[in-house]
Short mmCIF file of C-alpha atoms in Angstrom, two decimals:
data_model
loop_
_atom_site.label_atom_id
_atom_site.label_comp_id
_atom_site.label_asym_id
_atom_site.label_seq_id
_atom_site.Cartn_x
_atom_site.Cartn_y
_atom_site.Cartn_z
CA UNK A 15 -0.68 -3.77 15.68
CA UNK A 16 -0.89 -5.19 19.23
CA UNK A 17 2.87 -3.17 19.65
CA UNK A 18 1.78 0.23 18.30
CA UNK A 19 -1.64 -0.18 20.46
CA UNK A 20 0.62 -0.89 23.46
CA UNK A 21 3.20 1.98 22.64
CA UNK A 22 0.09 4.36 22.25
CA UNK A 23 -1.33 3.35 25.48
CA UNK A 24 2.07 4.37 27.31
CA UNK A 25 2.68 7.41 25.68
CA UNK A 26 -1.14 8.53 26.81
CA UNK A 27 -0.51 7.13 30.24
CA UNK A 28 3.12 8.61 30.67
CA UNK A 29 1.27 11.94 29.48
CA UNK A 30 -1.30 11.68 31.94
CA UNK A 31 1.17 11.20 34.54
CA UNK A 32 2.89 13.99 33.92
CA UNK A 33 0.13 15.77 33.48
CA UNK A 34 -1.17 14.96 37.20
CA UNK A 35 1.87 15.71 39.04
CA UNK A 36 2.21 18.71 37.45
CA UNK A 37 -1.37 19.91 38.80
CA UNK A 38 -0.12 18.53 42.49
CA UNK A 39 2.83 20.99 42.33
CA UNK A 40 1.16 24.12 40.92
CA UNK A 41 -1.46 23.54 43.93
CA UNK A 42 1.46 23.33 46.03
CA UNK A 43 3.02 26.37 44.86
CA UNK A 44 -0.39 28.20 45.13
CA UNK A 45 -0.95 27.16 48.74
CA UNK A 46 2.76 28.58 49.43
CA UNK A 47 2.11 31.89 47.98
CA UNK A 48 -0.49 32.50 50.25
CA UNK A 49 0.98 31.49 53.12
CA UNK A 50 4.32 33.35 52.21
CA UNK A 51 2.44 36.49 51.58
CA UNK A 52 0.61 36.74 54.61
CA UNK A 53 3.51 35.87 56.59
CA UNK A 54 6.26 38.01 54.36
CA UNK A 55 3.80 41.02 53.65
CA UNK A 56 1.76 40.64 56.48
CA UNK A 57 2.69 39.65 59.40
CA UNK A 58 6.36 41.31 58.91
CA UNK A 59 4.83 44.56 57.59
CA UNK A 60 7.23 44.56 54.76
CA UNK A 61 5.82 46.80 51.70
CA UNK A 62 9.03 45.39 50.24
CA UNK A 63 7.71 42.27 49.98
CA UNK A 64 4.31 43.59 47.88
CA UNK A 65 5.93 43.42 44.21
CA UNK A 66 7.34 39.28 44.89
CA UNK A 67 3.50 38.39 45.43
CA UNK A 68 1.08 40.00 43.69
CA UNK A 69 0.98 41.63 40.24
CA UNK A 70 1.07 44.99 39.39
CA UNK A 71 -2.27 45.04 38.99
CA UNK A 72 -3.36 43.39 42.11
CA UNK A 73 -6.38 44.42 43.92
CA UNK A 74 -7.38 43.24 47.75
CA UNK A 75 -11.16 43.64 48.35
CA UNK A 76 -11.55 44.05 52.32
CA UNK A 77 -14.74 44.28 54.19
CA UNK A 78 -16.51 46.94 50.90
CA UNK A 79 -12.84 48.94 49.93
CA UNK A 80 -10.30 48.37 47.50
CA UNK A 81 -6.91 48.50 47.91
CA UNK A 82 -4.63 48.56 45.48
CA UNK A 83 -0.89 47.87 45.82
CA UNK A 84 -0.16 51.86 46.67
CA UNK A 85 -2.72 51.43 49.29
CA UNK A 86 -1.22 48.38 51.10
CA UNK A 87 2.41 49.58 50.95
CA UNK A 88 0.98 52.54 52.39
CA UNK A 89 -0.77 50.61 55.57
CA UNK A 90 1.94 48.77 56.16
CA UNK A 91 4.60 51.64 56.30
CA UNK A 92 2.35 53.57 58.93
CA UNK A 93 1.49 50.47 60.80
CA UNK A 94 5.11 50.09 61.48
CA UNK A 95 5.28 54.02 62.84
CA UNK A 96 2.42 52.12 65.44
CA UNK A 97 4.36 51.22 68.81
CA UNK A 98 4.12 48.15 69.74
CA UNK A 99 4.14 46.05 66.91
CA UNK A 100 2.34 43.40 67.69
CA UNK A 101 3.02 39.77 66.48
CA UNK A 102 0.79 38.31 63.61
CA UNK A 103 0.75 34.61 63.48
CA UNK A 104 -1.41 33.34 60.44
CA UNK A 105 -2.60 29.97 59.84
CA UNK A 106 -3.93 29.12 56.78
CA UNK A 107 -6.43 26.35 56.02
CA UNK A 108 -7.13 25.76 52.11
CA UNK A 109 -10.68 24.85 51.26
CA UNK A 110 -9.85 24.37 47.34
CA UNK A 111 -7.86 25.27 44.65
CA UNK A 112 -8.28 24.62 40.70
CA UNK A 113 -5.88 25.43 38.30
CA UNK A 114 -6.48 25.93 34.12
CA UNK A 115 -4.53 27.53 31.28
CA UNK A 116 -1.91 28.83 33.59
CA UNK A 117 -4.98 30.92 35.90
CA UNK A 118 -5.61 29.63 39.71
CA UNK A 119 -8.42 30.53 42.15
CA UNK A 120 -8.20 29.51 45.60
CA UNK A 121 -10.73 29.27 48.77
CA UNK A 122 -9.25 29.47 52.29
CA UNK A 123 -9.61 30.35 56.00
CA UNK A 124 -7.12 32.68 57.48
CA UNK A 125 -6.82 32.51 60.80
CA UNK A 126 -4.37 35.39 62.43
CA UNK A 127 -3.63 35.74 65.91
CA UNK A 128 -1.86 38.96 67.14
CA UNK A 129 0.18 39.34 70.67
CA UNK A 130 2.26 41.84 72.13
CA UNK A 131 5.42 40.79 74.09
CA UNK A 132 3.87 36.99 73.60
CA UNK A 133 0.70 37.58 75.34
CA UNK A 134 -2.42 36.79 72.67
CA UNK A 135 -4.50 39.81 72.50
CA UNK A 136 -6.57 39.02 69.65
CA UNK A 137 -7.43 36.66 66.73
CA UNK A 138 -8.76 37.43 64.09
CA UNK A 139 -10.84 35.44 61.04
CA UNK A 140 -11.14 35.47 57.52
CA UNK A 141 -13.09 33.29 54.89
CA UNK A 142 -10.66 34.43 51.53
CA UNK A 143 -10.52 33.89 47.85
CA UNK A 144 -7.69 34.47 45.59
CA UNK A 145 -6.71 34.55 42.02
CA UNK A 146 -2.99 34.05 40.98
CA UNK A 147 -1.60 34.11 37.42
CA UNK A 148 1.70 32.37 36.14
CA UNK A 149 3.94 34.81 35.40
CA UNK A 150 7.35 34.39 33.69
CA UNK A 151 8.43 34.70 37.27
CA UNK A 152 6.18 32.29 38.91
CA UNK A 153 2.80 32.32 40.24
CA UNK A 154 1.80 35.72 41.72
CA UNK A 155 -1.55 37.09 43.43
CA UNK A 156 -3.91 38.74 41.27
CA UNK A 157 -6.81 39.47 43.24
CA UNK A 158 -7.58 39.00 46.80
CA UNK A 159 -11.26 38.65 48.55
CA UNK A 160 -11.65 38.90 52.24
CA UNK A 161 -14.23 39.02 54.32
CA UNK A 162 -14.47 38.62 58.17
CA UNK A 163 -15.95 35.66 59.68
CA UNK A 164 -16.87 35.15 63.40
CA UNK A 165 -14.40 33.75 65.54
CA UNK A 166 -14.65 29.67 65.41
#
């Protein structure tokens, strides 16, 4: 009896594990996707980059309008027709993230500075939530909330 208690007690424990580490890495996964979209969508203005982030369905709610994935491609392909491009440097701070059932929400500042020809002419702040889903590809935007925040 003492065995099978013992060999039950592992199994949990080993599960548990598992279990744990799992969680670490999908919150590690979740905190890349949001830096690699802002820096791969955003800050390279690359509408290319739109459909390896978010979902189809994806909807970015920005100071009272919604854009849609149409609608961002669309920004970005006339912002690059805008001469000079400037630079966006992002920095990301996550506040939180929780993950169940394969659904993640995440809380973060996003801090974006923008120069032309290296010489910082403004910065910019956000206080953001997001939604991601896993997808048979891997974990991809949903839904995006942003709203401006004074400058720290």
């Amino acid at each position: 009896m003492k065995k099978l208690n013992t060999l039950i007690f592992m199994i949990c424990f080993t599960t548990l594990s598992f279990g744990q580490n799992s969680t670490k890495t999908d919150k590690s996964k979740i905190e890349q996707l949001v830096i690699e979209s802002f820096d791969e969508i955003w800050s390279k203005l690359d509408s290319k980059n739109i459909d390896k982030y978010y979902t189809k369905d994806f909807l970015l709610l920005e100071n009272g309008e919604i854009w849609t994935n149409d609608t961002i491609a669309n920004y970005l392909d006339k912002a690059l027709l805008d001469k000079p491009i400037p630079k966006r440097v992002n920095s990301i701070e996550i506040i939180d993230i929780k993950i169940l059932n394969g659904m993640a929400w995440v809380a973060y500042k996003n801090h974006a500075v923008f120069s032309f020809e290296d010489k910082t002419s403004k910065k910019v702040y956000w206080l953001e939530s997001a939604t991601a889903i896993l997808t048979k590809n891997g974990w991809k935007l949903e839904m995006l909330h942003s709203t401006r925040a004074k400058g720290e």
